[in-house]
PDB file of C-alpha atoms in Angstrom:
ATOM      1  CA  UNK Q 750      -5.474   9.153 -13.500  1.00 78.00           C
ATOM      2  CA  UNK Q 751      -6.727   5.878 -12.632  1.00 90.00           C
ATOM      3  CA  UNK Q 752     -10.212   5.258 -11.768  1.00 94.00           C
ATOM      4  CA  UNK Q 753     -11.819   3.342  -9.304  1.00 98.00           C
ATOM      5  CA  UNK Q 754     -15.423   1.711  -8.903  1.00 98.00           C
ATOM      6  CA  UNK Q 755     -15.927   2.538  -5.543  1.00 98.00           C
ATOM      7  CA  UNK Q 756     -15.152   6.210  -4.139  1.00 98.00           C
ATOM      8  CA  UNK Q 757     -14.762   6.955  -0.220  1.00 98.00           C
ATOM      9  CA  UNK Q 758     -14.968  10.523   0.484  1.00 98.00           C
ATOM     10  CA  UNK Q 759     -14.088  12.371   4.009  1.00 98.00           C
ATOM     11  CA  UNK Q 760     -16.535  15.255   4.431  1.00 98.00           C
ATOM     12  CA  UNK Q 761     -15.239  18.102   6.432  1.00 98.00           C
ATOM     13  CA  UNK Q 762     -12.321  19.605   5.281  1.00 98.00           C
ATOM     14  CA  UNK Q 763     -12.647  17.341   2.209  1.00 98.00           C
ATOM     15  CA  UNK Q 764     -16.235  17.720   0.711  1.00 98.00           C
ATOM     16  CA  UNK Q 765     -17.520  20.552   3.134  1.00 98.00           C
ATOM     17  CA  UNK Q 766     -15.808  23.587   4.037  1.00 98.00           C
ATOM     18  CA  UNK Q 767     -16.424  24.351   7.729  1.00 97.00           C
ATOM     19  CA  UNK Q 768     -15.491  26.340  10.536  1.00 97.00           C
ATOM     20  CA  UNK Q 769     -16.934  26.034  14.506  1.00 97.00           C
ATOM     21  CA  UNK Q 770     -15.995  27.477  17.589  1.00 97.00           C
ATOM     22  CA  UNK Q 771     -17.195  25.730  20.607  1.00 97.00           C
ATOM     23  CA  UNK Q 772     -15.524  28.440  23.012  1.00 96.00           C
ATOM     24  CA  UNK Q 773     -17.634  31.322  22.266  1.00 95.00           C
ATOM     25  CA  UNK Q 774     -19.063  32.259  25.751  1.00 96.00           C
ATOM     26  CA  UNK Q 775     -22.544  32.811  23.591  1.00 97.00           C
ATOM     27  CA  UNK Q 776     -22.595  29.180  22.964  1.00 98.00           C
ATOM     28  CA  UNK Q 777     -22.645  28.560  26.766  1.00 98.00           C
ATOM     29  CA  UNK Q 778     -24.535  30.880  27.850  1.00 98.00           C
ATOM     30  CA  UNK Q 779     -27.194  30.647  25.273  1.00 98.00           C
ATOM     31  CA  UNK Q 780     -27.154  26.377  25.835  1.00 98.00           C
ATOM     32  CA  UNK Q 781     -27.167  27.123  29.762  1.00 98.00           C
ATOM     33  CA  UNK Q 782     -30.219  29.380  29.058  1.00 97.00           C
ATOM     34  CA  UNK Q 783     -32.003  26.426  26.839  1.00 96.00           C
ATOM     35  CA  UNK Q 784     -31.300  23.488  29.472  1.00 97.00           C
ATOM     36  CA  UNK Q 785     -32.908  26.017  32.229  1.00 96.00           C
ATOM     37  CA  UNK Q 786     -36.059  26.448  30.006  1.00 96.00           C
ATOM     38  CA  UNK Q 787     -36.359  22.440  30.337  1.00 95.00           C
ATOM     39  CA  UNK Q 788     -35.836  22.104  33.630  1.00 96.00           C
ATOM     40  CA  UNK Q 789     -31.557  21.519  33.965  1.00 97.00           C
ATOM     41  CA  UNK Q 790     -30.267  24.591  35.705  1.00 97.00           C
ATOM     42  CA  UNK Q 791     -27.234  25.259  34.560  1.00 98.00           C
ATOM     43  CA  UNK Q 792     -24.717  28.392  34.245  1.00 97.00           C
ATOM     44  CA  UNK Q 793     -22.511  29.088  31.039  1.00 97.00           C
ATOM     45  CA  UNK Q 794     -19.155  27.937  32.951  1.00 97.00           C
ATOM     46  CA  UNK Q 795     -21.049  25.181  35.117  1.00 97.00           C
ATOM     47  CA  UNK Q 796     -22.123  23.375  31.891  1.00 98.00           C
ATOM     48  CA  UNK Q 797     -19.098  24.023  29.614  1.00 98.00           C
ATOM     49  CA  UNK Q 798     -16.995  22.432  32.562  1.00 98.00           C
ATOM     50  CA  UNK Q 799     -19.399  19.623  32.681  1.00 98.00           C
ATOM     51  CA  UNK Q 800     -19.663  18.891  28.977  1.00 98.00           C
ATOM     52  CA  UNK Q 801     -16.106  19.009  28.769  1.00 97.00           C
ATOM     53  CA  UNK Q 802     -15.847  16.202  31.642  1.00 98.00           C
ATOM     54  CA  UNK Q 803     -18.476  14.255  30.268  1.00 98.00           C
ATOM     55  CA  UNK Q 804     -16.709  14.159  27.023  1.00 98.00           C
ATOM     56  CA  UNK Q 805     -13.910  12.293  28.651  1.00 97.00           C
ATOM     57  CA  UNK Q 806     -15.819  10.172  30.235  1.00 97.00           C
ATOM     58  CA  UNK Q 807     -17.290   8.981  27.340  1.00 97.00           C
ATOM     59  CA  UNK Q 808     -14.568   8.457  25.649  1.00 97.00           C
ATOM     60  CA  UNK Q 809     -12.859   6.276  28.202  1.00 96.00           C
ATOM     61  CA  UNK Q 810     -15.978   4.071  28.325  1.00 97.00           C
ATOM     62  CA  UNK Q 811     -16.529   4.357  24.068  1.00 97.00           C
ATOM     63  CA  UNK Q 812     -12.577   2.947  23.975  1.00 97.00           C
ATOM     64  CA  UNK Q 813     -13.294   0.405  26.388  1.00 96.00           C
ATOM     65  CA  UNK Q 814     -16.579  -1.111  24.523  1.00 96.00           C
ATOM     66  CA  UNK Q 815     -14.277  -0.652  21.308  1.00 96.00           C
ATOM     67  CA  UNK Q 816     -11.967  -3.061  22.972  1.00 96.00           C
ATOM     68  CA  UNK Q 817     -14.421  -5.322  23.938  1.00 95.00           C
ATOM     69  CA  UNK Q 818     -16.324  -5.334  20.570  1.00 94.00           C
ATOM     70  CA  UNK Q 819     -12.994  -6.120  18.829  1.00 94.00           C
ATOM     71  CA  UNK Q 820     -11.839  -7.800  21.190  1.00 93.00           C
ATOM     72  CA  UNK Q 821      -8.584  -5.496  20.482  1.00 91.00           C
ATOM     73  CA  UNK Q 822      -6.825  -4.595  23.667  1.00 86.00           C
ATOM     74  CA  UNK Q 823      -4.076  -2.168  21.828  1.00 89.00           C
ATOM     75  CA  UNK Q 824      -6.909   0.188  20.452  1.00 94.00           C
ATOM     76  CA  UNK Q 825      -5.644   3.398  21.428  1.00 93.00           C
ATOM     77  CA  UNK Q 826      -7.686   6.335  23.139  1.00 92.00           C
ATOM     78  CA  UNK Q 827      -7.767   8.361  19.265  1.00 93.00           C
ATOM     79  CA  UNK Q 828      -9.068   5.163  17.953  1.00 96.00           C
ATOM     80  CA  UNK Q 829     -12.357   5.163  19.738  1.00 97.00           C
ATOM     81  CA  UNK Q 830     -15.420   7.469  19.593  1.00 98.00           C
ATOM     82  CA  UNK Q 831     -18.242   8.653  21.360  1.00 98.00           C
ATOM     83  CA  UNK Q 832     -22.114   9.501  20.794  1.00 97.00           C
ATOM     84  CA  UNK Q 833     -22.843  13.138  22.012  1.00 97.00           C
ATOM     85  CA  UNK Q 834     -26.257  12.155  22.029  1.00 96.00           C
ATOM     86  CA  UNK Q 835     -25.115  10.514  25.419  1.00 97.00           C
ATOM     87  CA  UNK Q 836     -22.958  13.410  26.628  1.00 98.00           C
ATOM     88  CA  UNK Q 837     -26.563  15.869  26.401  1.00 97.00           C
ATOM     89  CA  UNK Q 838     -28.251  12.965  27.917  1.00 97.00           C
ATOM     90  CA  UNK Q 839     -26.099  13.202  30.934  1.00 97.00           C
ATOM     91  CA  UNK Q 840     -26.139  16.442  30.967  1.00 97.00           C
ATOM     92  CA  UNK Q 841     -29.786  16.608  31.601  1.00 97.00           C
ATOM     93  CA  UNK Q 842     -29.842  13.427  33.805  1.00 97.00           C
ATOM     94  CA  UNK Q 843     -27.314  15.557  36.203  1.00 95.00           C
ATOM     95  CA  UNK Q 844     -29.979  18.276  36.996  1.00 97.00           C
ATOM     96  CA  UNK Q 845     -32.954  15.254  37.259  1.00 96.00           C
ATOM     97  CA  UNK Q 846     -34.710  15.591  33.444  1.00 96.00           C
ATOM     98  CA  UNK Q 847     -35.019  12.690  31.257  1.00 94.00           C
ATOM     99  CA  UNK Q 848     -34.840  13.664  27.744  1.00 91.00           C
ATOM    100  CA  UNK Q 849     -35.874  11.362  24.858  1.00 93.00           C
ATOM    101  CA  UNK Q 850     -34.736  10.784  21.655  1.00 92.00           C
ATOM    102  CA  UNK Q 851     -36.151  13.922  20.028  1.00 93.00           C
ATOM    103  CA  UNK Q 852     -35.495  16.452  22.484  1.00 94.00           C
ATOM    104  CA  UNK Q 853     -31.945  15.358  22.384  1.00 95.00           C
ATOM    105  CA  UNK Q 854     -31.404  15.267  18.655  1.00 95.00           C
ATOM    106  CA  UNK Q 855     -33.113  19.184  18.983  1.00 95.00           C
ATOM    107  CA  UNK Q 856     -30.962  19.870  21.578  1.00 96.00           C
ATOM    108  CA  UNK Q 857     -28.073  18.850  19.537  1.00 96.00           C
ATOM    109  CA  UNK Q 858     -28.961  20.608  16.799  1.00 96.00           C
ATOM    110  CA  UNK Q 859     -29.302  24.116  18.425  1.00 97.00           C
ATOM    111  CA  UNK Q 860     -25.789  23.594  19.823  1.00 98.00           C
ATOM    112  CA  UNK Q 861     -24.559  22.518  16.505  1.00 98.00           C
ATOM    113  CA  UNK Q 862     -25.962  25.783  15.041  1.00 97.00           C
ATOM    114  CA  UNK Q 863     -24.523  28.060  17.863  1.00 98.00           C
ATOM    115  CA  UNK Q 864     -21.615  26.804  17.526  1.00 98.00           C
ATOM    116  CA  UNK Q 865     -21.066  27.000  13.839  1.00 97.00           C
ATOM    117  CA  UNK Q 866     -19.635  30.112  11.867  1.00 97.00           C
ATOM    118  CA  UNK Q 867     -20.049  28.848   8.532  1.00 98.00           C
ATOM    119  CA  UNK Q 868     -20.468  25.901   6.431  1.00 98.00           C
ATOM    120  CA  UNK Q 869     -20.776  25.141   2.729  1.00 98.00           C
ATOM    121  CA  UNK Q 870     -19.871  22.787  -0.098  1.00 98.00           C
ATOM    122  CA  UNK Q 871     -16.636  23.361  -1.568  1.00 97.00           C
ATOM    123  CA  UNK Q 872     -16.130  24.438  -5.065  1.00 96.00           C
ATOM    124  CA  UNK Q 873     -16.960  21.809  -7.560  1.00 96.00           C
ATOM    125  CA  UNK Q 874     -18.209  19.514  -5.305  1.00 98.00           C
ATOM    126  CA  UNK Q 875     -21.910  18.727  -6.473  1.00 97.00           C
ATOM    127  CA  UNK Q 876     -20.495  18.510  -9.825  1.00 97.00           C
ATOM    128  CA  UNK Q 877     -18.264  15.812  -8.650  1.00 97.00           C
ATOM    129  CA  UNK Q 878     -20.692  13.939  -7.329  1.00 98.00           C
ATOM    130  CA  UNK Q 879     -22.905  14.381 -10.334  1.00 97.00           C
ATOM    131  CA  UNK Q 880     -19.874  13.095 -12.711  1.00 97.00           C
ATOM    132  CA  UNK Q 881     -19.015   9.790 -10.315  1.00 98.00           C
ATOM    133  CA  UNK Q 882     -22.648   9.619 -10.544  1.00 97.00           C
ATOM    134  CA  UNK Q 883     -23.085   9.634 -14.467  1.00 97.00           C
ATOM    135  CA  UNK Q 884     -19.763   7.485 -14.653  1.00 97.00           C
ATOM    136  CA  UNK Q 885     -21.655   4.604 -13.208  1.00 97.00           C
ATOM    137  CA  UNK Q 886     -19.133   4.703  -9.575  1.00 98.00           C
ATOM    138  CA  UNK Q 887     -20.332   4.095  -6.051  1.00 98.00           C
ATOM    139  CA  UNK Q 888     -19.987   6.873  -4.090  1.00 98.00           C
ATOM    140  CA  UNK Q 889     -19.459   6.368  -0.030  1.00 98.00           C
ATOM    141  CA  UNK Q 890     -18.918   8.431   2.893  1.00 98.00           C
ATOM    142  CA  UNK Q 891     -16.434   7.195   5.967  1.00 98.00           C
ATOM    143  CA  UNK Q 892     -16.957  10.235   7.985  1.00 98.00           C
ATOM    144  CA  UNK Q 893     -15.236  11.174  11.626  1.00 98.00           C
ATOM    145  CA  UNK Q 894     -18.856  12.795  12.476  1.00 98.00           C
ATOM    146  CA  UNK Q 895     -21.741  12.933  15.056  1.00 98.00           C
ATOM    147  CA  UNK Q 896     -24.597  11.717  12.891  1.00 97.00           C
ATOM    148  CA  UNK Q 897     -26.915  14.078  14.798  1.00 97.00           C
ATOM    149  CA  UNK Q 898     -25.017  16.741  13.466  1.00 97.00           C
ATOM    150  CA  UNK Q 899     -23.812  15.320  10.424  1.00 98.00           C
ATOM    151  CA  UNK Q 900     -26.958  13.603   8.536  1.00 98.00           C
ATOM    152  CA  UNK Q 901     -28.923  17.171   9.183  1.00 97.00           C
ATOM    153  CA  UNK Q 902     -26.133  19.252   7.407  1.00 98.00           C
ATOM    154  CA  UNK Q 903     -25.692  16.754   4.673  1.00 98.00           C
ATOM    155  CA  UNK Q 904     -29.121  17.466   4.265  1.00 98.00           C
ATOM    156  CA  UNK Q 905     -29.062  21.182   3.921  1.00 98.00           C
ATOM    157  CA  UNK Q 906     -26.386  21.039   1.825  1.00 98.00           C
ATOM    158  CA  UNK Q 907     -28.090  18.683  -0.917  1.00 98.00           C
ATOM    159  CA  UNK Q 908     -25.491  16.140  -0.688  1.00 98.00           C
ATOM    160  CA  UNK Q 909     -27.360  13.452   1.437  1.00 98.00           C
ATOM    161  CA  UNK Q 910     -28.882  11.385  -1.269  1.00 97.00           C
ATOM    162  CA  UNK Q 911     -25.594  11.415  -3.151  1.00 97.00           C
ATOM    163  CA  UNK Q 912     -23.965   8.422  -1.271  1.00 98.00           C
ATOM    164  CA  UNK Q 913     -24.357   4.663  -1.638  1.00 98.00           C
ATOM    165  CA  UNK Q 914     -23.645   4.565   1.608  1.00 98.00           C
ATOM    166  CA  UNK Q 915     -22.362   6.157   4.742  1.00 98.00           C
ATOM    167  CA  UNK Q 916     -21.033   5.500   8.043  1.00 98.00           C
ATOM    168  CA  UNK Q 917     -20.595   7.776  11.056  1.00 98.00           C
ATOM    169  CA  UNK Q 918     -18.034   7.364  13.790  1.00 98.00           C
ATOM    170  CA  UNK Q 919     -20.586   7.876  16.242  1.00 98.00           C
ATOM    171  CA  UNK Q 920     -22.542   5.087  15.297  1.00 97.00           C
ATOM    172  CA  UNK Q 921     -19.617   2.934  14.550  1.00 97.00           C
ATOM    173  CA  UNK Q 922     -17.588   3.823  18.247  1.00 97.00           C
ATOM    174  CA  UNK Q 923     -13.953   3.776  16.439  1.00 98.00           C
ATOM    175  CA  UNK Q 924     -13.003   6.045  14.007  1.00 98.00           C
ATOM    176  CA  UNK Q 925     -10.684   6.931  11.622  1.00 98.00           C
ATOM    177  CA  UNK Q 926      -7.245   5.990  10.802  1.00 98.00           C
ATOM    178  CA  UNK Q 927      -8.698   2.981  12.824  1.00 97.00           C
ATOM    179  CA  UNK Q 928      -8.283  -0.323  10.869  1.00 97.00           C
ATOM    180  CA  UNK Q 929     -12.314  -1.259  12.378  1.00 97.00           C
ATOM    181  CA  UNK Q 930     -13.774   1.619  10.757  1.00 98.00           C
ATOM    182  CA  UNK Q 931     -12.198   0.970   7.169  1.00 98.00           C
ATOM    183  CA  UNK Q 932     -13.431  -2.614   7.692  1.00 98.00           C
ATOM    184  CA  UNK Q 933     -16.649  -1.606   8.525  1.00 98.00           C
ATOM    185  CA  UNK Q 934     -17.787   0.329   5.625  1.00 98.00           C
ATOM    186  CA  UNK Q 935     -15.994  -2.155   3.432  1.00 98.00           C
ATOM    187  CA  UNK Q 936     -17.993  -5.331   4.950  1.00 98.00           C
ATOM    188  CA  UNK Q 937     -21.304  -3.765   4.812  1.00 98.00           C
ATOM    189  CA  UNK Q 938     -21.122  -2.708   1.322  1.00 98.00           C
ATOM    190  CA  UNK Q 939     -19.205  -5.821  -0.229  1.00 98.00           C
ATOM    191  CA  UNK Q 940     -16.419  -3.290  -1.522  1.00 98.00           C
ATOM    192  CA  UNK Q 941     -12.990  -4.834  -2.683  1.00 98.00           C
ATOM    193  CA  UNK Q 942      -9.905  -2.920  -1.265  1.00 98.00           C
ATOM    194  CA  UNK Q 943      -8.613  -3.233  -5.553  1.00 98.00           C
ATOM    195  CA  UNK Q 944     -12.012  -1.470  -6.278  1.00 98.00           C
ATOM    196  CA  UNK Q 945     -11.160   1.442  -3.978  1.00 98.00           C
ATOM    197  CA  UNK Q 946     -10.184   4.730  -3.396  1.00 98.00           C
ATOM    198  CA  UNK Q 947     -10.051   6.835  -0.484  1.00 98.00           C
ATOM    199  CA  UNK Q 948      -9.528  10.496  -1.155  1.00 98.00           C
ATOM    200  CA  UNK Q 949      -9.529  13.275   2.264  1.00 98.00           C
ATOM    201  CA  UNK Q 950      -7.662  15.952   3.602  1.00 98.00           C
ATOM    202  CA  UNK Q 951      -6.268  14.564   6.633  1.00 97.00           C
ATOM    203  CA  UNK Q 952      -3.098  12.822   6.310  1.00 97.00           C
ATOM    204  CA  UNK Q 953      -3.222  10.453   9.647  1.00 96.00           C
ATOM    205  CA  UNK Q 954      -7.033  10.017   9.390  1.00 97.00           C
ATOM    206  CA  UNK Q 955      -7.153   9.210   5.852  1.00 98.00           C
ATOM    207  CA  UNK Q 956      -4.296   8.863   4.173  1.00 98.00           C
ATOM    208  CA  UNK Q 957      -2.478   6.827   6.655  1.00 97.00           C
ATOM    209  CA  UNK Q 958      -5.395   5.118   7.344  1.00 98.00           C
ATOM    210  CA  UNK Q 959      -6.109   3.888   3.885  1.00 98.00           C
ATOM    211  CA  UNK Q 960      -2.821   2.860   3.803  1.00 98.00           C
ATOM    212  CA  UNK Q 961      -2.847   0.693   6.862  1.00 97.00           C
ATOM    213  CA  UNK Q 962      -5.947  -0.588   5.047  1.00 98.00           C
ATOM    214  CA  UNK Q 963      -4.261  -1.430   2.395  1.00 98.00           C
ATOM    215  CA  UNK Q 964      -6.000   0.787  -0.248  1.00 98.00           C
ATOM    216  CA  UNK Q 965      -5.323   3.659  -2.477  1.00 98.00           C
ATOM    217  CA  UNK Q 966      -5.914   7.397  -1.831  1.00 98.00           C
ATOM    218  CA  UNK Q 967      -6.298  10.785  -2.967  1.00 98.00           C
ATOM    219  CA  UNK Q 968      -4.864  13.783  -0.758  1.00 98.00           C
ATOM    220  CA  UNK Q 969      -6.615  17.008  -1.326  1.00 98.00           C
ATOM    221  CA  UNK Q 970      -4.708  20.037   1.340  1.00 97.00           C
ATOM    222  CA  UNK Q 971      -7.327  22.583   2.235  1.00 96.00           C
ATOM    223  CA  UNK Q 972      -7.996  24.825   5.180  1.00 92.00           C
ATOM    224  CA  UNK Q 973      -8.997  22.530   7.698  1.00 94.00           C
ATOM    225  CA  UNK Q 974      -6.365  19.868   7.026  1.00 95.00           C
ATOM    226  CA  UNK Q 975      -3.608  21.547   9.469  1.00 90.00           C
ATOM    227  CA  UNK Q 976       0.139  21.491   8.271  1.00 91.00           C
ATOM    228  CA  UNK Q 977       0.279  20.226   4.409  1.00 94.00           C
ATOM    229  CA  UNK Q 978       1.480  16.305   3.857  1.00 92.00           C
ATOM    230  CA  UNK Q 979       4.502  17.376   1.755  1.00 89.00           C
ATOM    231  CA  UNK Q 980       5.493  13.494   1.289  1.00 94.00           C
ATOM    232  CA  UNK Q 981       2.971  11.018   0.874  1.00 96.00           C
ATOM    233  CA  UNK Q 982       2.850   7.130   0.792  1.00 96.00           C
ATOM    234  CA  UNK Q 983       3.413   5.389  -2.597  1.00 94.00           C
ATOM    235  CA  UNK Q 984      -0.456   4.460  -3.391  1.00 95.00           C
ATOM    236  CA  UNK Q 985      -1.396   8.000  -2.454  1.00 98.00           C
ATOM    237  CA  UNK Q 986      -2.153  10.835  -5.370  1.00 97.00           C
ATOM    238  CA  UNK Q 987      -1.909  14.315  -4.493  1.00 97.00           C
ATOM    239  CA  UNK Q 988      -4.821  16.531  -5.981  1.00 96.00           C
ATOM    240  CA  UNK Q 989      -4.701  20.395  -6.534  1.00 94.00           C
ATOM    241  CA  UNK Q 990      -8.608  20.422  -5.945  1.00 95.00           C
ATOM    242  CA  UNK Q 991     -11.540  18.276  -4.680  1.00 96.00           C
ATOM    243  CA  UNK Q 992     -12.366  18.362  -8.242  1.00 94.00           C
ATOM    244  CA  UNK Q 993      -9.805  16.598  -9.897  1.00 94.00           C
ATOM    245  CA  UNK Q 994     -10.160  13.141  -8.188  1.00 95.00           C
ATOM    246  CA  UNK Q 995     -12.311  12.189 -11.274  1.00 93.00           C
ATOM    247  CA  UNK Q 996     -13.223  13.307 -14.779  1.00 83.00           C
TER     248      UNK Q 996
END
C-alpha cells in the first residue's frame, strides 16, 4: 500500500463509532424543561417544531453567504452548512433571553449528551494514530461536524491533540463533498493534493469528494456509512478496517 505524507481522516462513522437520536421525546422535553429554567418557555413539541424550522432557515441563509463568499452561484443546498450555535441562539431570542457565548456552548452540550446513545473510538484507532504519528505523517481532520459538539467529544475521547490540524463544517459554512471545503483545509495547511490521502466512510462525502478534488482515498464501510460503495473510483482503495490505511 502506498503511503502518503499527509493523512485526512473523516471522524464519525470513520474514526468514531456513534449513534444519536434526536427524536426521543426525552430530548424535548428535557431541553424544553432547561430553556424554561433560563427564562425561554417552551413545550417539548413547541421547541422541536421550532428547532426544526430554524434549522432550515439557517441553512438557506448559510448557502446563501456560501455563495457570496465564493462567489459560486451553483453551490447547491447539501453544499452549505450551518452553526447550531445560531439555531439555540434563536431559540432563546424567540422567548426574549439573550444568551452568550458560554451559555450557548452549555446549552449545546446538554443537548448533544441527551441526544446521544453511545459513542466511542473504533477498534484500532488510537493505535493508528500513534503509528502515522511515529511514521513521521501529518495527520488532519476534514470533519462534517458542529465544533461545539465535535471539539468536546474529541476531547473525551483522547483523540484531540492527535491532529495537525482540523476543520469543522460549521466554522467553514460548506461542507463536504464540497470542492471549498477540500480547498480549505488544503490552503491553510500548505498540503499538496500528490502528498494526500483522504480515507472515510461515506462514499459521496468523501470519496467522491476527494475525487472531485483530485486526490486519493481510502474507503473504510462501517455502520454508519449507509448502503456499501461496491464500485469505487480508480484512485480510491478499499480497506477491510480503519486499521489498515497504514502500517
Amino acid at each position: 500500500m502506498r503511503e502518503y505524507k499527509n493523512y485526512i481522516f473523516d471522524l464519525y462513522g470513520t474514526l468514531v463509532d456513534i449513534r444519536t437520536n434526536e427524536n426521543k421525546i426525552s430530548l424535548w422535553k428535557n431541553m424544553a424543561q432547561i430553556f424554561s429554567m433560563m427564562g425561554a418557555f417552551y413545550t417539548g413539541t413547541e421547541l422541536k417544531g421550532k428547532y426544526k424550522a430554524l434549522v432550515q432557515e439557517e441553512g438557506l441563509q448559510s448557502l446563501q453567504k456560501a455563495r457570496e463568499k465564493f462567489q459560486e452561484g451553483h453551490l447547491a443546498r447539501e453544499d452549505a452548512e450551518i452553526c447550531l450555535e445560531n439555531v439555540f441562539q434563536r431559540l432563546l431570542a424567540e422567548k426574549g433571553v439573550c444568551a452568550g457565548e458560554q451559555c450557548l456552548s452549555q446549552t449545546g452540550l446538554v443537548f448533544r449528551s441527551l441526544s446521544l446513545e453511545y459513542i466511542r473510538l473504533f477498534e484500532g484507532v488510537p493505535e493508528l494514530l500513534a503509528r502515522l504519528r511515529e511514521g513521521g505523517k501529518r495527520i488532519y481532520l476534514l470533519s462534517n461536524a458542529q465544533r461545539m459538539f465535535t471539539q468536546p467529544e474529541m476531547k473525551m475521547l483522547g483523540i484531540y491533540g492527535c491532529f495537525d490540524g482540523i476543520l469543522y463544517s460549521s466554522d467553514e459554512g460548506v461542507k463536504k463533498p464540497c470542492f471549498y471545503f477540500y480547498d480549505a483545509l488544503f490552503k491553510r495547511f500548505g498540503l499538496l493534493k500528490e502528498e494526500s490521502v483522504m480515507i472515510g466512510n461515506e462514499y459521496q462525502a468523501d470519496i467522491l469528494g476527494a475525487e472531485g478534488y483530485g486526490i486519493d482515498s481510502m474507503y473504510v464501510f462501517t455502520a454508519q456509512s449507509g448502503r456499501e460503495a461496491l464500485e469505487l473510483p480508480r484512485r480510491c482503495q478499499r480497506l477491510g478496517q480503519i486499521g489498515n490505511c497504514y502500517g
